[in-house]
Amino acid sequence: MRKHRWDELPEEARAAVEDRHGTVFKAESAERGVTARLHTEGGSFFLKGVPANDPATRLFLRERAANLTLSPAVPAPRMLWTADAGGWALHMFDFIDGARHADLSPGSAELPGVLDTLSRLGGPGGTLPSVLVNLEMLQETAAALLGKNLSGPQWGMHAEALKALSPESLLLAEFPNRS
C-alpha cells in the first residue's frame, strides 16, 4: 500500500474529518496508507485511513472492531471516531505527543516491557480477549502466505513459526504456570 498525504484524500473524506474535529490547519504524514497527525481548531488528533478497495481494508476493519471493544483501562490511545467516507475507511485517535512504535526487532531492549504489558492485559483479570479467538484466522493467513513459496531465507523461519502456532502453545504462553 502506498503512502497518501492528507490533501490526497477525497474531499468527502476530508470534510467528514473536519466536520467532526474542526478545520485542519496542519497535517503531518506518518506512515503508509494515510496516517497523519492532524492539528485542528479542536486540538491535535491521529488519523489512520485506507482506501475501501485496498487489500489491507479487511485488517483495518478488524482493527476498528478491536478498538471499539477495548476497555477504558487499556493503556492505549482512544479511538475517538470512525467513518467510511469518500471511498475511505477512517479512524481518529487521541494524539499522543512523542508516541512511537515499540522496537520489536530481535534483541531489542523494549521487548521485555512489551511482552510484560501484553501478558498483563491478556492474562487472568486482564482487559484483552485471549489471542485464541483469532488463531484460526492467523493460521489460514500464514498458510496462504507460505503457500506462495516466495524466495528468501525468512520463509523457512516463518514456516517453523507456523508449525509452533497452536492453541496449546498459546495457552502456555498466556498462562505459563499451566503444564
Short mmCIF file of N, CA and C in Angstrom, two decimals:
data_model
loop_
_atom_site.label_atom_id
_atom_site.label_comp_id
_atom_site.label_asym_id
_atom_site.label_seq_id
_atom_site.Cartn_x
_atom_site.Cartn_y
_atom_site.Cartn_z
N MET A 1 0.86 -1.17 0.00
CA MET A 1 0.00 0.00 0.00
C MET A 1 0.90 1.23 0.00
N ARG A 2 0.62 2.16 -0.87
CA ARG A 2 1.44 3.37 -0.92
C ARG A 2 1.00 4.37 0.13
N LYS A 3 1.88 5.28 0.43
CA LYS A 3 1.60 6.33 1.41
C LYS A 3 0.80 7.44 0.73
N HIS A 4 -0.23 7.94 1.41
CA HIS A 4 -1.05 9.03 0.90
C HIS A 4 -0.93 10.23 1.84
N ARG A 5 -0.96 11.40 1.27
CA ARG A 5 -0.96 12.62 2.08
C ARG A 5 -2.40 13.02 2.38
N TRP A 6 -2.59 13.80 3.44
CA TRP A 6 -3.91 14.30 3.85
C TRP A 6 -4.61 14.97 2.67
N ASP A 7 -3.89 15.80 1.93
CA ASP A 7 -4.53 16.54 0.84
C ASP A 7 -4.87 15.66 -0.37
N GLU A 8 -4.45 14.39 -0.36
CA GLU A 8 -4.81 13.46 -1.42
C GLU A 8 -6.11 12.71 -1.13
N LEU A 9 -6.60 12.81 0.11
CA LEU A 9 -7.88 12.17 0.43
C LEU A 9 -9.00 12.85 -0.37
N PRO A 10 -10.03 12.10 -0.74
CA PRO A 10 -11.17 12.73 -1.41
C PRO A 10 -11.79 13.81 -0.53
N GLU A 11 -12.36 14.82 -1.14
CA GLU A 11 -12.99 15.93 -0.41
C GLU A 11 -14.00 15.43 0.62
N GLU A 12 -14.79 14.41 0.25
CA GLU A 12 -15.80 13.88 1.16
C GLU A 12 -15.16 13.32 2.44
N ALA A 13 -14.03 12.64 2.30
CA ALA A 13 -13.33 12.07 3.46
C ALA A 13 -12.76 13.19 4.33
N ARG A 14 -12.12 14.19 3.72
CA ARG A 14 -11.57 15.32 4.49
C ARG A 14 -12.69 16.09 5.18
N ALA A 15 -13.82 16.28 4.49
CA ALA A 15 -14.95 17.01 5.08
C ALA A 15 -15.51 16.25 6.28
N ALA A 16 -15.57 14.92 6.20
CA ALA A 16 -16.09 14.13 7.33
C ALA A 16 -15.21 14.33 8.56
N VAL A 17 -13.90 14.35 8.37
CA VAL A 17 -12.98 14.57 9.49
C VAL A 17 -13.15 15.98 10.05
N GLU A 18 -13.17 16.97 9.17
CA GLU A 18 -13.24 18.36 9.63
C GLU A 18 -14.60 18.70 10.24
N ASP A 19 -15.67 18.09 9.74
CA ASP A 19 -16.98 18.31 10.36
C ASP A 19 -16.99 17.84 11.80
N ARG A 20 -16.25 16.81 12.08
CA ARG A 20 -16.23 16.23 13.43
C ARG A 20 -15.19 16.89 14.34
N HIS A 21 -14.02 17.25 13.78
CA HIS A 21 -12.90 17.67 14.63
C HIS A 21 -12.40 19.09 14.37
N GLY A 22 -12.94 19.77 13.40
CA GLY A 22 -12.53 21.14 13.11
C GLY A 22 -11.62 21.22 11.90
N THR A 23 -11.45 22.42 11.39
CA THR A 23 -10.64 22.65 10.21
C THR A 23 -9.20 22.24 10.46
N VAL A 24 -8.65 21.46 9.56
CA VAL A 24 -7.25 21.04 9.67
C VAL A 24 -6.39 22.18 9.15
N PHE A 25 -5.50 22.67 10.00
CA PHE A 25 -4.59 23.72 9.56
C PHE A 25 -3.18 23.19 9.35
N LYS A 26 -2.91 21.97 9.79
CA LYS A 26 -1.61 21.36 9.55
C LYS A 26 -1.79 19.85 9.58
N ALA A 27 -1.20 19.15 8.60
CA ALA A 27 -1.25 17.69 8.56
C ALA A 27 0.16 17.18 8.31
N GLU A 28 0.63 16.30 9.18
CA GLU A 28 1.97 15.72 9.06
C GLU A 28 1.82 14.24 8.74
N SER A 29 2.32 13.81 7.58
CA SER A 29 2.23 12.40 7.21
C SER A 29 3.10 11.57 8.13
N ALA A 30 2.66 10.33 8.36
CA ALA A 30 3.42 9.46 9.25
C ALA A 30 3.87 8.19 8.52
N GLU A 31 2.96 7.32 8.13
CA GLU A 31 3.32 6.03 7.56
C GLU A 31 2.53 5.75 6.30
N ARG A 32 2.52 4.47 5.89
CA ARG A 32 1.80 4.10 4.66
C ARG A 32 0.30 4.20 4.86
N GLY A 33 -0.45 4.09 3.75
CA GLY A 33 -1.89 4.37 3.82
C GLY A 33 -2.01 5.85 4.09
N VAL A 34 -2.95 6.24 4.89
CA VAL A 34 -2.96 7.60 5.41
C VAL A 34 -2.82 7.47 6.91
N THR A 35 -1.74 7.93 7.42
CA THR A 35 -1.59 8.12 8.85
C THR A 35 -1.04 9.51 8.98
N ALA A 36 -1.72 10.31 9.73
CA ALA A 36 -1.31 11.71 9.82
C ALA A 36 -1.62 12.27 11.20
N ARG A 37 -0.74 13.12 11.64
CA ARG A 37 -1.01 13.90 12.83
C ARG A 37 -1.71 15.16 12.34
N LEU A 38 -2.97 15.32 12.75
CA LEU A 38 -3.75 16.47 12.30
C LEU A 38 -3.85 17.48 13.43
N HIS A 39 -3.55 18.70 13.11
CA HIS A 39 -3.67 19.80 14.07
C HIS A 39 -4.85 20.64 13.60
N THR A 40 -5.90 20.67 14.44
CA THR A 40 -7.15 21.33 14.05
C THR A 40 -7.51 22.40 15.06
N GLU A 41 -8.59 23.11 14.76
CA GLU A 41 -9.12 24.10 15.70
C GLU A 41 -9.50 23.43 17.02
N GLY A 42 -9.93 22.16 16.94
CA GLY A 42 -10.39 21.44 18.13
C GLY A 42 -9.30 20.69 18.86
N GLY A 43 -8.07 20.76 18.40
CA GLY A 43 -6.96 20.06 19.05
C GLY A 43 -6.19 19.22 18.05
N SER A 44 -5.31 18.38 18.56
CA SER A 44 -4.49 17.51 17.71
C SER A 44 -5.01 16.08 17.81
N PHE A 45 -4.99 15.40 16.67
CA PHE A 45 -5.52 14.05 16.57
C PHE A 45 -4.62 13.22 15.68
N PHE A 46 -4.78 11.90 15.76
CA PHE A 46 -4.04 10.99 14.89
C PHE A 46 -5.05 10.29 13.99
N LEU A 47 -4.92 10.47 12.68
CA LEU A 47 -5.83 9.89 11.70
C LEU A 47 -5.17 8.72 11.00
N LYS A 48 -5.90 7.62 10.87
CA LYS A 48 -5.48 6.48 10.08
C LYS A 48 -6.56 6.23 9.04
N GLY A 49 -6.17 5.84 7.84
CA GLY A 49 -7.16 5.54 6.82
C GLY A 49 -6.60 4.67 5.72
N VAL A 50 -7.49 3.92 5.08
CA VAL A 50 -7.14 3.12 3.91
C VAL A 50 -8.26 3.24 2.89
N PRO A 51 -7.92 3.16 1.60
CA PRO A 51 -8.97 3.14 0.59
C PRO A 51 -9.84 1.90 0.80
N ALA A 52 -11.14 2.05 0.62
CA ALA A 52 -12.08 0.95 0.86
C ALA A 52 -11.80 -0.26 -0.02
N ASN A 53 -11.18 -0.06 -1.18
CA ASN A 53 -10.91 -1.18 -2.09
C ASN A 53 -9.50 -1.74 -1.93
N ASP A 54 -8.76 -1.33 -0.92
CA ASP A 54 -7.40 -1.80 -0.69
C ASP A 54 -7.42 -3.17 -0.01
N PRO A 55 -6.50 -4.07 -0.35
CA PRO A 55 -6.46 -5.37 0.32
C PRO A 55 -6.29 -5.26 1.84
N ALA A 56 -5.70 -4.19 2.32
CA ALA A 56 -5.49 -4.02 3.77
C ALA A 56 -6.77 -3.62 4.50
N THR A 57 -7.83 -3.32 3.78
CA THR A 57 -9.06 -2.86 4.43
C THR A 57 -9.62 -3.89 5.40
N ARG A 58 -9.53 -5.17 5.07
CA ARG A 58 -10.04 -6.21 5.97
C ARG A 58 -9.35 -6.13 7.33
N LEU A 59 -8.04 -5.99 7.32
CA LEU A 59 -7.30 -5.88 8.58
C LEU A 59 -7.63 -4.57 9.30
N PHE A 60 -7.81 -3.53 8.53
CA PHE A 60 -8.14 -2.22 9.10
C PHE A 60 -9.49 -2.28 9.81
N LEU A 61 -10.46 -2.97 9.22
CA LEU A 61 -11.77 -3.10 9.84
C LEU A 61 -11.71 -3.97 11.10
N ARG A 62 -10.80 -4.96 11.11
CA ARG A 62 -10.59 -5.75 12.33
C ARG A 62 -10.01 -4.86 13.43
N GLU A 63 -9.10 -3.97 13.03
CA GLU A 63 -8.53 -3.02 14.00
C GLU A 63 -9.64 -2.13 14.57
N ARG A 64 -10.53 -1.70 13.71
CA ARG A 64 -11.66 -0.88 14.16
C ARG A 64 -12.49 -1.64 15.20
N ALA A 65 -12.85 -2.87 14.87
CA ALA A 65 -13.66 -3.67 15.79
C ALA A 65 -12.94 -3.89 17.11
N ALA A 66 -11.65 -4.16 17.06
CA ALA A 66 -10.89 -4.37 18.29
C ALA A 66 -10.85 -3.11 19.13
N ASN A 67 -10.62 -1.97 18.51
CA ASN A 67 -10.55 -0.71 19.26
C ASN A 67 -11.88 -0.35 19.90
N LEU A 68 -12.97 -0.67 19.22
CA LEU A 68 -14.28 -0.35 19.77
C LEU A 68 -14.64 -1.20 20.98
N THR A 69 -13.94 -2.32 21.17
CA THR A 69 -14.23 -3.19 22.31
C THR A 69 -13.24 -3.01 23.46
N LEU A 70 -12.22 -2.19 23.29
CA LEU A 70 -11.23 -2.02 24.35
C LEU A 70 -11.83 -1.36 25.58
N SER A 71 -11.44 -1.87 26.72
CA SER A 71 -11.84 -1.28 28.00
C SER A 71 -11.11 0.05 28.18
N PRO A 72 -11.73 1.00 28.85
CA PRO A 72 -11.03 2.26 29.15
C PRO A 72 -9.77 2.04 29.99
N ALA A 73 -9.65 0.88 30.63
CA ALA A 73 -8.46 0.60 31.45
C ALA A 73 -7.24 0.25 30.60
N VAL A 74 -7.43 -0.07 29.32
CA VAL A 74 -6.30 -0.43 28.46
C VAL A 74 -5.46 0.82 28.20
N PRO A 75 -4.16 0.72 28.45
CA PRO A 75 -3.29 1.88 28.25
C PRO A 75 -2.97 2.08 26.76
N ALA A 76 -3.90 2.64 26.04
CA ALA A 76 -3.75 2.85 24.61
C ALA A 76 -4.48 4.12 24.21
N PRO A 77 -4.04 4.76 23.12
CA PRO A 77 -4.79 5.93 22.64
C PRO A 77 -6.24 5.54 22.34
N ARG A 78 -7.17 6.36 22.72
CA ARG A 78 -8.60 6.11 22.49
C ARG A 78 -8.96 6.36 21.04
N MET A 79 -9.78 5.44 20.48
CA MET A 79 -10.38 5.70 19.18
C MET A 79 -11.53 6.66 19.45
N LEU A 80 -11.47 7.83 18.85
CA LEU A 80 -12.47 8.87 19.10
C LEU A 80 -13.61 8.85 18.10
N TRP A 81 -13.34 8.34 16.90
CA TRP A 81 -14.30 8.45 15.81
C TRP A 81 -13.87 7.49 14.72
N THR A 82 -14.84 6.98 13.99
CA THR A 82 -14.57 6.14 12.84
C THR A 82 -15.64 6.40 11.79
N ALA A 83 -15.26 6.35 10.53
CA ALA A 83 -16.23 6.61 9.46
C ALA A 83 -15.76 5.97 8.17
N ASP A 84 -16.71 5.77 7.27
CA ASP A 84 -16.44 5.39 5.89
C ASP A 84 -16.91 6.58 5.07
N ALA A 85 -15.96 7.25 4.42
CA ALA A 85 -16.31 8.48 3.68
C ALA A 85 -15.42 8.62 2.46
N GLY A 86 -16.01 8.98 1.34
CA GLY A 86 -15.24 9.23 0.13
C GLY A 86 -14.47 8.03 -0.36
N GLY A 87 -14.98 6.82 -0.09
CA GLY A 87 -14.28 5.62 -0.52
C GLY A 87 -13.11 5.24 0.39
N TRP A 88 -13.08 5.80 1.58
CA TRP A 88 -12.01 5.51 2.54
C TRP A 88 -12.60 5.06 3.86
N ALA A 89 -11.91 4.14 4.54
CA ALA A 89 -12.22 3.78 5.92
C ALA A 89 -11.28 4.61 6.79
N LEU A 90 -11.84 5.33 7.75
CA LEU A 90 -11.07 6.28 8.57
C LEU A 90 -11.23 5.99 10.05
N HIS A 91 -10.13 6.16 10.79
CA HIS A 91 -10.14 6.06 12.26
C HIS A 91 -9.46 7.31 12.81
N MET A 92 -10.02 7.90 13.84
CA MET A 92 -9.40 9.05 14.51
C MET A 92 -9.11 8.65 15.95
N PHE A 93 -7.88 8.91 16.38
CA PHE A 93 -7.43 8.56 17.72
C PHE A 93 -6.95 9.79 18.47
N ASP A 94 -6.86 9.63 19.81
CA ASP A 94 -6.16 10.63 20.62
C ASP A 94 -4.76 10.80 20.02
N PHE A 95 -4.26 12.01 20.04
CA PHE A 95 -2.88 12.27 19.62
C PHE A 95 -2.02 12.27 20.87
N ILE A 96 -0.97 11.48 20.85
CA ILE A 96 -0.05 11.43 21.99
C ILE A 96 1.29 11.94 21.50
N ASP A 97 1.64 13.13 21.96
CA ASP A 97 2.89 13.76 21.53
C ASP A 97 4.08 12.88 21.90
N GLY A 98 4.94 12.65 20.95
CA GLY A 98 6.14 11.86 21.19
C GLY A 98 5.92 10.36 21.07
N ALA A 99 4.69 9.92 20.80
CA ALA A 99 4.42 8.49 20.69
C ALA A 99 5.15 7.91 19.48
N ARG A 100 5.55 6.67 19.61
CA ARG A 100 6.22 5.96 18.52
C ARG A 100 5.96 4.47 18.69
N HIS A 101 6.25 3.71 17.65
CA HIS A 101 6.12 2.26 17.74
C HIS A 101 7.25 1.71 18.60
N ALA A 102 6.95 0.67 19.34
CA ALA A 102 7.99 -0.02 20.10
C ALA A 102 8.93 -0.72 19.12
N ASP A 103 10.19 -0.85 19.49
CA ASP A 103 11.16 -1.58 18.69
C ASP A 103 10.98 -3.06 18.97
N LEU A 104 10.45 -3.79 17.99
CA LEU A 104 10.17 -5.21 18.16
C LEU A 104 11.22 -6.09 17.48
N SER A 105 12.34 -5.51 17.09
CA SER A 105 13.38 -6.29 16.43
C SER A 105 14.03 -7.26 17.42
N PRO A 106 14.54 -8.38 16.91
CA PRO A 106 15.18 -9.36 17.81
C PRO A 106 16.26 -8.70 18.67
N GLY A 107 16.23 -8.99 19.95
CA GLY A 107 17.22 -8.45 20.87
C GLY A 107 16.95 -7.05 21.37
N SER A 108 15.85 -6.44 20.93
CA SER A 108 15.53 -5.08 21.37
C SER A 108 15.35 -5.03 22.88
N ALA A 109 15.85 -3.98 23.49
CA ALA A 109 15.69 -3.78 24.93
C ALA A 109 14.24 -3.50 25.29
N GLU A 110 13.39 -3.18 24.30
CA GLU A 110 11.98 -2.87 24.56
C GLU A 110 11.10 -4.12 24.60
N LEU A 111 11.58 -5.25 24.08
CA LEU A 111 10.75 -6.46 24.02
C LEU A 111 10.25 -6.94 25.39
N PRO A 112 11.08 -7.01 26.42
CA PRO A 112 10.55 -7.48 27.71
C PRO A 112 9.38 -6.63 28.22
N GLY A 113 9.45 -5.33 28.07
CA GLY A 113 8.36 -4.47 28.51
C GLY A 113 7.09 -4.69 27.71
N VAL A 114 7.24 -4.88 26.39
CA VAL A 114 6.08 -5.14 25.53
C VAL A 114 5.44 -6.47 25.93
N LEU A 115 6.25 -7.50 26.09
CA LEU A 115 5.71 -8.82 26.46
C LEU A 115 5.05 -8.79 27.83
N ASP A 116 5.65 -8.08 28.77
CA ASP A 116 5.06 -7.96 30.10
C ASP A 116 3.69 -7.27 30.03
N THR A 117 3.62 -6.19 29.27
CA THR A 117 2.35 -5.47 29.14
C THR A 117 1.29 -6.36 28.51
N LEU A 118 1.66 -7.06 27.44
CA LEU A 118 0.69 -7.94 26.77
C LEU A 118 0.24 -9.07 27.68
N SER A 119 1.14 -9.63 28.47
CA SER A 119 0.73 -10.72 29.35
C SER A 119 -0.20 -10.22 30.45
N ARG A 120 0.04 -9.00 30.95
CA ARG A 120 -0.85 -8.45 31.97
C ARG A 120 -2.22 -8.13 31.39
N LEU A 121 -2.25 -7.60 30.18
CA LEU A 121 -3.53 -7.25 29.56
C LEU A 121 -4.34 -8.48 29.17
N GLY A 122 -3.67 -9.53 28.72
CA GLY A 122 -4.38 -10.71 28.24
C GLY A 122 -4.50 -11.82 29.26
N GLY A 123 -3.83 -11.71 30.39
CA GLY A 123 -3.86 -12.76 31.40
C GLY A 123 -5.10 -12.69 32.27
N PRO A 124 -5.14 -13.54 33.30
CA PRO A 124 -6.30 -13.54 34.21
C PRO A 124 -6.53 -12.15 34.79
N GLY A 125 -7.75 -11.68 34.69
CA GLY A 125 -8.08 -10.34 35.20
C GLY A 125 -7.68 -9.23 34.26
N GLY A 126 -7.09 -9.58 33.11
CA GLY A 126 -6.67 -8.57 32.15
C GLY A 126 -7.85 -7.99 31.40
N THR A 127 -7.54 -7.07 30.51
CA THR A 127 -8.60 -6.36 29.81
C THR A 127 -8.70 -6.70 28.32
N LEU A 128 -7.89 -7.64 27.84
CA LEU A 128 -7.94 -8.02 26.43
C LEU A 128 -8.45 -9.45 26.30
N PRO A 129 -9.15 -9.75 25.19
CA PRO A 129 -9.57 -11.13 24.97
C PRO A 129 -8.35 -12.00 24.64
N SER A 130 -8.48 -13.28 24.82
CA SER A 130 -7.42 -14.22 24.51
C SER A 130 -7.12 -14.19 23.02
N VAL A 131 -5.84 -14.37 22.67
CA VAL A 131 -5.47 -14.43 21.25
C VAL A 131 -6.02 -15.67 20.58
N LEU A 132 -6.48 -16.64 21.35
CA LEU A 132 -7.04 -17.86 20.76
C LEU A 132 -8.23 -17.54 19.86
N VAL A 133 -8.91 -16.43 20.12
CA VAL A 133 -10.06 -16.03 19.32
C VAL A 133 -9.66 -15.88 17.85
N ASN A 134 -8.47 -15.40 17.61
CA ASN A 134 -8.02 -15.13 16.24
C ASN A 134 -7.10 -16.21 15.68
N LEU A 135 -6.90 -17.30 16.40
CA LEU A 135 -5.92 -18.30 15.98
C LEU A 135 -6.21 -18.87 14.61
N GLU A 136 -7.45 -19.26 14.35
CA GLU A 136 -7.78 -19.87 13.05
C GLU A 136 -7.48 -18.91 11.91
N MET A 137 -7.88 -17.64 12.06
CA MET A 137 -7.61 -16.64 11.02
C MET A 137 -6.10 -16.47 10.82
N LEU A 138 -5.33 -16.44 11.91
CA LEU A 138 -3.88 -16.30 11.81
C LEU A 138 -3.27 -17.49 11.07
N GLN A 139 -3.71 -18.69 11.41
CA GLN A 139 -3.18 -19.89 10.76
C GLN A 139 -3.52 -19.91 9.27
N GLU A 140 -4.74 -19.56 8.90
CA GLU A 140 -5.14 -19.54 7.49
C GLU A 140 -4.33 -18.51 6.71
N THR A 141 -4.18 -17.32 7.28
CA THR A 141 -3.42 -16.27 6.60
C THR A 141 -1.97 -16.68 6.43
N ALA A 142 -1.38 -17.22 7.49
CA ALA A 142 0.03 -17.64 7.42
C ALA A 142 0.21 -18.75 6.40
N ALA A 143 -0.69 -19.73 6.39
CA ALA A 143 -0.59 -20.84 5.44
C ALA A 143 -0.71 -20.33 4.00
N ALA A 144 -1.60 -19.38 3.77
CA ALA A 144 -1.76 -18.82 2.42
C ALA A 144 -0.49 -18.10 1.98
N LEU A 145 0.09 -17.33 2.88
CA LEU A 145 1.33 -16.61 2.54
C LEU A 145 2.47 -17.58 2.29
N LEU A 146 2.60 -18.59 3.14
CA LEU A 146 3.67 -19.57 2.96
C LEU A 146 3.46 -20.40 1.70
N GLY A 147 2.20 -20.59 1.31
CA GLY A 147 1.90 -21.35 0.10
C GLY A 147 2.34 -20.66 -1.18
N LYS A 148 2.68 -19.39 -1.09
CA LYS A 148 3.13 -18.66 -2.28
C LYS A 148 4.57 -19.01 -2.64
N ASN A 149 5.28 -19.70 -1.74
CA ASN A 149 6.67 -20.12 -1.99
C ASN A 149 7.54 -18.97 -2.46
N LEU A 150 7.46 -17.88 -1.79
CA LEU A 150 8.30 -16.74 -2.13
C LEU A 150 9.75 -17.05 -1.77
N SER A 151 10.67 -16.44 -2.49
CA SER A 151 12.08 -16.72 -2.22
C SER A 151 12.56 -15.91 -1.03
N GLY A 152 13.64 -16.36 -0.47
CA GLY A 152 14.25 -15.64 0.64
C GLY A 152 14.39 -16.53 1.86
N PRO A 153 15.43 -16.30 2.65
CA PRO A 153 15.71 -17.15 3.80
C PRO A 153 14.66 -17.05 4.91
N GLN A 154 13.92 -15.95 4.95
CA GLN A 154 12.95 -15.77 6.04
C GLN A 154 11.79 -16.74 5.96
N TRP A 155 11.51 -17.32 4.80
CA TRP A 155 10.33 -18.17 4.67
C TRP A 155 10.45 -19.45 5.49
N GLY A 156 11.65 -20.01 5.59
CA GLY A 156 11.84 -21.19 6.43
C GLY A 156 11.55 -20.88 7.89
N MET A 157 12.00 -19.72 8.33
CA MET A 157 11.76 -19.29 9.71
C MET A 157 10.25 -19.14 9.95
N HIS A 158 9.54 -18.56 8.99
CA HIS A 158 8.10 -18.37 9.14
C HIS A 158 7.36 -19.71 9.14
N ALA A 159 7.82 -20.66 8.32
CA ALA A 159 7.19 -21.98 8.30
C ALA A 159 7.35 -22.67 9.66
N GLU A 160 8.52 -22.55 10.25
CA GLU A 160 8.75 -23.14 11.58
C GLU A 160 7.85 -22.47 12.62
N ALA A 161 7.71 -21.16 12.54
CA ALA A 161 6.85 -20.45 13.49
C ALA A 161 5.40 -20.89 13.34
N LEU A 162 4.95 -21.11 12.10
CA LEU A 162 3.57 -21.55 11.88
C LEU A 162 3.34 -22.93 12.49
N LYS A 163 4.32 -23.82 12.34
CA LYS A 163 4.19 -25.16 12.93
C LYS A 163 4.01 -25.07 14.44
N ALA A 164 4.66 -24.10 15.06
CA ALA A 164 4.61 -23.95 16.52
C ALA A 164 3.35 -23.22 16.99
N LEU A 165 2.59 -22.66 16.06
CA LEU A 165 1.40 -21.88 16.43
C LEU A 165 0.22 -22.83 16.64
N SER A 166 -0.12 -23.05 17.89
CA SER A 166 -1.22 -23.96 18.22
C SER A 166 -1.93 -23.43 19.45
N PRO A 167 -3.17 -23.89 19.67
CA PRO A 167 -3.86 -23.46 20.90
C PRO A 167 -3.07 -23.80 22.15
N GLU A 168 -2.43 -24.98 22.14
CA GLU A 168 -1.67 -25.40 23.32
C GLU A 168 -0.50 -24.45 23.59
N SER A 169 0.24 -24.10 22.54
CA SER A 169 1.40 -23.22 22.76
C SER A 169 0.95 -21.83 23.19
N LEU A 170 -0.18 -21.37 22.67
CA LEU A 170 -0.67 -20.05 23.09
C LEU A 170 -1.17 -20.07 24.52
N LEU A 171 -1.82 -21.14 24.92
CA LEU A 171 -2.27 -21.24 26.32
C LEU A 171 -1.08 -21.25 27.26
N LEU A 172 -0.02 -21.94 26.89
CA LEU A 172 1.18 -21.95 27.74
C LEU A 172 1.81 -20.57 27.78
N ALA A 173 1.78 -19.86 26.67
CA ALA A 173 2.34 -18.51 26.66
C ALA A 173 1.50 -17.57 27.50
N GLU A 174 0.16 -17.76 27.48
CA GLU A 174 -0.72 -16.88 28.25
C GLU A 174 -0.69 -17.22 29.73
N PHE A 175 -0.59 -18.51 30.04
CA PHE A 175 -0.63 -18.98 31.43
C PHE A 175 0.56 -19.91 31.65
N PRO A 176 1.77 -19.36 31.82
CA PRO A 176 2.98 -20.18 31.87
C PRO A 176 3.00 -21.18 33.03
N ASN A 177 2.19 -21.02 34.05
CA ASN A 177 2.20 -21.96 35.17
C ASN A 177 1.40 -23.22 34.88
N ARG A 178 0.71 -23.27 33.74
CA ARG A 178 -0.01 -24.49 33.34
C ARG A 178 1.00 -25.46 32.75
N SER A 179 0.85 -26.72 33.03
CA SER A 179 1.67 -27.73 32.36
C SER A 179 0.94 -29.04 32.30
#
